[in-house]
Amino acid sequence: MSTPVSLDPSVDHRILELVGAGDDGVCSTDLAAGPWTFDAVPGYGPGSSMGDVIPTGSPRQGELPAAYREADEAELEARILAARETLGDRVVVLGHFYQREEVVRHADYVGDSYQLAVAAKRHPEAEAIVFCGVHFMAETADLLSGPEQAVILPNLAAGCSMADMADIDQVEECWEQLAEVLGPLDAPDADGLLPVVPVTYMNSSAAIKGFVGRNGGIVCTSSNARTVLEWAFARGRRVLFFPDQHLGRNTAKEMGVGLDRMPMWNPHRPFGGSSAETLRDARVILWHGFCSVHRRFTTAQIDRARAEHPGVRVIVHPECPMEVVDAADEAGSTAYIREAIEAATEPATFAIGTEINLVRRLAAQHPQHEIFCLDPVVCPCSTMYRIHPGYLAWVLEELVAGRTVNRIEVPPAVADPARVALERMLAARP
């Protein structure tokens, strides 16, 4: 094993270095530009998959003032620190693990979607919660925070292609078609089990969470997916799992559900593309959705890591395709990955299959280990990357000036049932 060396955790710096050298080790050279360059253009941003088509009417970010676009890294950091000092306990900043280092360093809490949902709920005293993540996460924080608290998303264009793969109209139509096959979906059988229980991944809109809450279902994260499926199986004959097919398949397979009882529901085909017999025999009905970041990981990358690093420990996220999860040594949430590395007492080599910002940060935090991303191409989550220190400085200085910008608010008709589904999730501890 080669001698581990200290690493700069900044993916920004690495992208600029690669692009400046004309290296093709980055998935899009546009990542070197400020994200405001793309705010007026429909899409998920540089580095996103060509297959990720953003829905019409998705939120757009207005123009960021020039003072923030033109400021360098040091100036933006100073402005953020000064605003935070002035605001004190009036504001809480939450940062997702996949955020760039220049943003995460200013967060009061850094975590996955589950951990940040809990953190948002624990600070009723804060006037504002600045969520450095993506749109569905800010919606969730609004659902769990107090009515007087403002939840702010620094860049409204920070969405999620996976969340957009299941819109409320498609899910409602799916539910109606399932009722045609399975009968009334709110009528328990002789054993007290419902025909189907809906389960949505945290990576979904508030509207989808509201649908789940209205129909006896629950939200899950990658941290508690197995616990949530156990909860759902105790209440229903089948589970409708959306929007990420891979998390649903990998979790159910680990629980002993056969692949032949996990049909895919394609929302663009009648009855999802399955026969009535297949749907009746199903245990888990998987939605045709996925994470473009985790779909980049392959078994060939694992084979290469094992060939070049004998004894390497391969850990991947359960949003990866099944064959990748099967080929890895372990699969787990972002929190699981962090904890596995922290628990390693002897120097080791880790190949990680998840978003590059987290992997690079872990490598910098644990120089005694050799930690690298399975995918050799630097390609951060395109929508997380829309949050830049310039936007964070802007929303904080607006708060200092008494103005609240980019507030995320979920309408009461959606919020009430969505909270029911989220509270069920928070009670389902792994």
XYZ file of C-alpha atoms in Angstrom:
430
model
C 0.000 0.000 0.000
C 1.351 3.434 -0.924
C 1.995 5.978 1.798
C -1.100 8.144 2.353
C -0.584 11.867 1.951
C -2.495 14.892 3.171
C -5.131 16.044 0.683
C -6.816 19.366 -0.013
C -10.527 18.555 0.571
C -11.727 21.131 -1.966
C -13.265 19.627 -5.092
C -13.435 23.196 -6.454
C -9.656 23.463 -6.345
C -9.233 20.067 -7.988
C -11.637 20.932 -10.826
C -9.848 24.228 -11.497
C -6.519 22.399 -11.484
C -7.724 19.766 -13.970
C -9.448 22.237 -16.289
C -6.471 24.611 -16.180
C -4.153 21.782 -17.204
C -6.454 20.678 -20.007
C -6.936 17.336 -18.256
C -10.018 15.296 -19.209
C -10.416 13.979 -15.647
C -13.508 16.117 -15.031
C -16.928 15.266 -16.480
C -17.634 18.864 -17.572
C -15.225 21.765 -17.935
C -18.193 24.078 -17.232
C -17.902 23.062 -13.580
C -14.974 25.476 -13.351
C -17.356 28.402 -13.945
C -19.528 30.025 -11.290
C -22.961 28.360 -11.077
C -24.642 31.749 -11.659
C -23.506 31.378 -15.274
C -26.231 28.746 -15.675
C -29.008 30.148 -13.462
C -31.047 31.426 -16.409
C -30.661 28.183 -18.379
C -33.165 25.332 -17.824
C -31.394 22.241 -16.563
C -29.671 20.682 -13.581
C -26.304 22.286 -14.293
C -22.873 21.200 -15.576
C -22.065 17.549 -15.075
C -25.672 16.359 -15.052
C -26.697 13.389 -17.158
C -27.991 14.104 -20.636
C -30.924 11.857 -19.738
C -31.991 14.057 -16.831
C -34.637 16.318 -18.352
C -35.747 19.002 -15.915
C -39.533 19.452 -15.667
C -41.134 22.577 -17.081
C -41.715 25.162 -14.374
C -38.885 24.037 -12.103
C -37.612 26.837 -9.826
C -35.068 29.235 -11.315
C -32.641 31.438 -9.439
C -32.632 35.169 -10.126
C -29.400 36.966 -10.895
C -26.866 36.980 -8.085
C -25.560 40.544 -7.475
C -22.189 41.251 -9.070
C -20.501 41.865 -5.706
C -20.892 38.172 -4.917
C -20.136 36.884 -8.406
C -16.872 38.838 -8.582
C -15.612 38.219 -5.028
C -12.802 35.720 -4.566
C -12.849 32.791 -2.134
C -11.173 34.702 0.717
C -13.537 37.677 0.469
C -16.626 35.459 0.422
C -15.409 33.541 3.450
C -14.829 36.790 5.351
C -18.296 38.079 4.458
C -19.949 34.819 5.517
C -18.091 34.802 8.837
C -19.008 38.445 9.512
C -22.688 37.847 8.745
C -22.746 34.753 10.940
C -21.195 36.727 13.780
C -23.864 39.411 13.468
C -26.766 36.959 13.220
C -25.606 34.686 16.027
C -28.243 32.191 17.182
C -30.877 33.775 14.952
C -29.743 31.525 12.111
C -28.799 27.856 11.784
C -26.864 26.689 8.725
C -27.291 23.069 7.612
C -24.882 21.481 5.120
C -25.302 18.182 3.297
C -22.338 15.812 3.045
C -22.280 16.339 -0.733
C -21.810 20.100 -0.499
C -18.556 21.671 -1.607
C -15.955 22.206 1.118
C -16.144 26.010 0.833
C -19.800 25.830 1.945
C -19.681 22.948 4.437
C -17.083 24.677 6.603
C -19.711 27.269 7.549
C -22.422 24.773 8.543
C -23.545 24.293 12.131
C -24.523 20.743 11.219
C -23.200 18.511 8.434
C -25.031 15.301 7.664
C -27.162 13.223 5.343
C -30.801 14.006 4.652
C -31.972 12.038 7.708
C -29.540 13.709 10.112
C -30.288 17.189 8.801
C -34.040 16.582 9.070
C -33.514 15.830 12.756
C -31.236 18.874 13.178
C -33.832 21.189 11.615
C -36.397 20.042 14.154
C -34.097 20.637 17.124
C -33.753 24.407 16.734
C -37.121 26.081 17.328
C -35.310 29.205 18.596
C -33.699 30.049 15.244
C -35.451 32.656 13.119
C -34.004 31.218 9.924
C -32.662 27.865 8.744
C -30.306 28.162 5.788
C -30.279 24.784 4.082
C -27.210 24.160 1.948
C -28.582 21.193 0.058
C -31.240 20.790 -2.611
C -34.892 21.764 -2.933
C -36.578 18.683 -1.467
C -34.345 18.923 1.611
C -35.330 22.537 2.207
C -38.984 21.542 1.832
C -38.471 18.856 4.477
C -36.869 21.372 6.828
C -39.871 23.659 6.334
C -42.217 20.781 7.174
C -40.393 20.004 10.413
C -39.573 23.555 11.573
C -41.851 26.023 13.334
C -44.354 28.159 11.390
C -42.482 31.356 12.231
C -39.142 30.007 11.061
C -37.949 30.834 7.547
C -36.223 28.043 5.627
C -33.884 29.435 2.979
C -32.335 27.654 0.003
C -29.327 29.735 -1.139
C -29.854 28.849 -4.813
C -33.382 28.015 -5.976
C -31.958 26.147 -8.971
C -30.539 23.455 -6.663
C -33.042 20.711 -7.413
C -32.742 16.930 -7.699
C -33.201 14.929 -10.883
C -34.109 11.783 -8.927
C -36.839 13.606 -7.011
C -38.194 14.932 -10.306
C -38.509 11.406 -11.728
C -41.707 10.853 -9.729
C -44.140 13.754 -9.962
C -47.437 13.846 -8.128
C -49.587 13.376 -11.241
C -47.696 10.231 -12.231
C -47.909 8.793 -8.721
C -51.637 9.510 -8.438
C -52.210 7.791 -11.789
C -50.134 4.809 -10.651
C -52.268 4.546 -7.497
C -55.462 4.561 -9.537
C -54.179 1.847 -11.854
C -53.061 -0.308 -8.930
C -56.579 -0.027 -7.496
C -57.948 -1.386 -10.782
C -55.805 -4.486 -10.316
C -55.753 -4.917 -6.530
C -59.126 -3.505 -5.516
C -59.736 -0.660 -3.029
C -56.324 0.266 -1.647
C -57.698 1.492 1.678
C -59.454 -1.809 2.476
C -57.466 -4.247 4.666
C -57.768 -7.983 4.048
C -58.729 -10.653 6.583
C -55.251 -10.392 8.127
C -55.557 -6.629 8.516
C -53.066 -5.925 5.734
C -53.581 -3.258 3.078
C -53.139 -4.222 -0.596
C -50.168 -1.838 -0.943
C -48.308 0.644 1.289
C -46.512 3.556 -0.394
C -42.933 4.291 0.677
C -41.075 7.291 -0.676
C -37.386 7.982 -0.363
C -36.499 11.280 1.261
C -35.334 12.372 -2.206
C -38.847 13.332 -3.281
C -41.006 16.442 -3.360
C -43.240 17.574 -0.516
C -46.214 16.750 -2.762
C -45.078 13.116 -2.945
C -44.520 12.982 0.816
C -48.029 14.379 1.251
C -49.432 11.637 -1.001
C -47.677 9.016 1.113
C -48.985 10.522 4.340
C -52.574 10.534 3.026
C -52.351 6.893 1.966
C -50.959 5.246 5.080
C -47.341 5.311 3.978
C -43.977 6.498 5.217
C -40.759 8.245 4.148
C -37.360 6.543 4.307
C -33.710 7.468 3.955
C -30.773 5.278 3.023
C -30.019 5.069 6.759
C -33.338 3.500 7.739
C -34.660 1.933 4.513
C -34.690 -1.605 5.916
C -36.470 -0.510 9.099
C -39.042 1.365 7.028
C -39.678 -1.612 4.727
C -40.209 -3.801 7.787
C -42.726 -1.206 9.022
C -44.501 -1.261 5.656
C -44.552 -5.070 5.344
C -46.199 -5.256 8.781
C -49.062 -3.180 7.356
C -49.382 -4.228 3.732
C -49.108 -7.108 1.260
C -46.969 -5.020 -1.063
C -44.881 -1.875 -1.081
C -44.837 0.780 -3.783
C -41.308 2.210 -3.494
C -40.258 5.429 -5.207
C -38.464 7.237 -6.697
C -35.127 5.340 -6.451
C -35.360 1.815 -7.827
C -31.851 0.896 -6.690
C -32.285 1.641 -2.986
C -35.591 -0.225 -3.029
C -34.201 -3.242 -4.887
C -30.973 -3.485 -2.878
C -32.766 -3.160 0.462
C -35.565 -5.616 -0.350
C -33.112 -8.137 -1.835
C -31.071 -8.023 1.377
C -34.304 -8.786 3.245
C -34.899 -11.908 1.140
C -37.383 -10.602 -1.425
C -36.826 -12.297 -4.775
C -36.114 -10.225 -7.866
C -39.064 -11.915 -9.576
C -41.329 -10.237 -7.009
C -39.950 -6.740 -7.598
C -41.420 -5.512 -10.896
C -40.512 -2.084 -12.231
C -43.199 0.569 -12.612
C -42.538 2.696 -15.682
C -44.859 5.725 -15.355
C -44.907 6.155 -19.136
C -46.521 2.759 -19.763
C -49.994 1.411 -18.864
C -49.890 -0.409 -15.527
C -46.209 0.437 -15.342
C -45.435 -2.055 -18.099
C -46.406 -5.079 -15.972
C -49.253 -7.575 -16.190
C -52.016 -7.763 -13.602
C -50.682 -11.169 -12.517
C -47.183 -9.748 -11.967
C -48.530 -6.871 -9.895
C -50.689 -9.184 -7.771
C -47.681 -11.411 -7.087
C -45.388 -8.460 -6.345
C -43.853 -7.811 -2.948
C -42.143 -4.524 -3.870
C -43.159 -2.430 -6.871
C -40.138 -0.321 -7.858
C -40.474 3.080 -9.503
C -38.332 3.732 -12.569
C -36.078 6.358 -10.956
C -32.391 6.629 -10.077
C -29.560 8.889 -8.914
C -27.336 9.968 -11.803
C -24.326 10.303 -9.480
C -24.550 6.771 -8.123
C -25.419 5.280 -11.505
C -21.896 6.259 -12.644
C -20.337 3.499 -10.527
C -19.627 0.175 -12.231
C -18.303 -3.299 -11.481
C -15.404 -2.570 -13.855
C -14.341 0.250 -11.519
C -14.426 -2.186 -8.595
C -12.365 -4.735 -10.538
C -9.796 -2.048 -11.350
C -9.619 -0.913 -7.714
C -9.020 -4.469 -6.544
C -6.346 -5.056 -9.203
C -4.461 -1.835 -8.422
C -4.946 -1.899 -4.631
C -4.775 -5.458 -3.248
C -6.695 -5.683 0.015
C -8.810 -2.598 -0.767
C -12.104 -2.296 1.118
C -14.884 -1.282 -1.283
C -17.893 0.518 0.211
C -20.689 1.861 -1.967
C -23.959 3.703 -1.435
C -27.170 1.626 -1.813
C -28.344 4.018 -4.566
C -25.787 2.244 -6.786
C -27.024 -0.447 -9.209
C -27.516 -3.909 -7.710
C -24.536 -5.472 -9.491
C -22.258 -2.784 -8.018
C -23.636 -3.306 -4.507
C -23.204 -7.070 -4.908
C -19.602 -6.676 -6.063
C -18.656 -4.318 -3.216
C -17.556 -5.438 0.237
C -20.200 -3.289 1.909
C -23.034 -0.914 1.083
C -24.452 1.783 3.297
C -25.612 5.362 3.657
C -23.275 8.326 3.741
C -23.360 8.139 7.536
C -22.460 4.433 7.360
C -19.512 5.144 5.061
C -18.164 7.823 7.385
C -18.560 5.636 10.460
C -16.858 2.672 8.780
C -13.793 4.755 7.983
C -13.725 6.354 11.429
C -13.882 2.899 13.051
C -10.839 1.570 11.144
C -8.048 1.509 13.726
C -5.237 0.431 11.385
C -4.164 2.186 8.151
C -6.240 0.817 5.286
C -7.227 1.485 1.690
C -10.838 2.386 0.916
C -12.495 2.684 -2.490
C -15.754 4.571 -2.047
C -18.741 4.651 -4.378
C -20.524 7.887 -3.561
C -20.381 11.631 -4.302
C -16.871 13.056 -4.708
C -17.169 15.937 -2.210
C -17.741 13.505 0.642
C -15.014 11.129 -0.541
C -12.425 13.871 -0.876
C -13.343 15.330 2.521
C -12.992 11.920 4.162
C -9.583 11.465 2.533
C -8.426 14.806 3.947
C -9.814 14.036 7.409
C -8.181 10.587 7.584
C -4.671 10.872 6.086
C -3.653 7.612 7.810
C -5.822 5.823 5.234
C -5.744 5.809 1.460
C -9.264 6.831 0.421
C -10.322 7.357 -3.167
C -13.464 7.502 -5.276
C -14.239 4.468 -7.436
C -14.996 6.749 -10.371
C -11.704 8.325 -11.519
C -13.596 11.171 -13.253
C -14.294 14.153 -10.981
C -18.039 14.704 -11.317
C -19.827 16.203 -8.298
C -23.590 16.139 -7.833
C -24.567 18.804 -10.347
C -27.444 20.209 -8.312
C -25.633 20.276 -4.959
C -22.901 22.130 -6.817
C -25.344 24.955 -7.547
C -24.838 26.085 -3.933
C -21.748 28.307 -3.934
C -20.239 30.482 -1.151
C -21.438 33.502 -3.151
C -25.066 32.481 -2.657
C -24.500 31.669 1.005
C -22.924 35.084 1.611
C -25.830 36.760 -0.210
C -28.666 35.124 1.745
C -26.882 35.703 5.066
C -26.184 39.375 4.357
C -29.802 39.809 3.269
C -30.854 38.454 6.675
C -28.508 40.931 8.359
C -30.265 43.677 6.381
C -33.666 42.420 7.539
C -34.657 40.789 4.265
C -35.516 37.120 3.740
C -34.820 35.820 0.243
C -35.283 32.374 -1.327
C -37.723 31.220 1.334
C -39.106 27.718 0.815
C -42.706 27.261 1.996
C -44.879 24.172 1.631
C -48.647 24.870 1.364
C -50.662 23.639 4.384
C -52.753 21.216 2.312
C -49.556 19.406 1.343
C -47.640 20.023 4.562
C -50.073 18.375 6.988
C -50.093 14.851 5.458
C -46.400 15.142 4.539
C -45.567 15.744 8.216
C -47.447 12.564 9.116
C -45.225 10.551 6.751
C -42.069 12.272 8.023
C -42.949 11.731 11.675
C -43.375 8.035 10.916
C -39.901 8.091 9.364
C -38.344 9.842 12.352
C -39.881 7.221 14.636
C -38.464 4.372 12.525
C -34.977 4.307 13.973
C -32.585 1.711 12.513
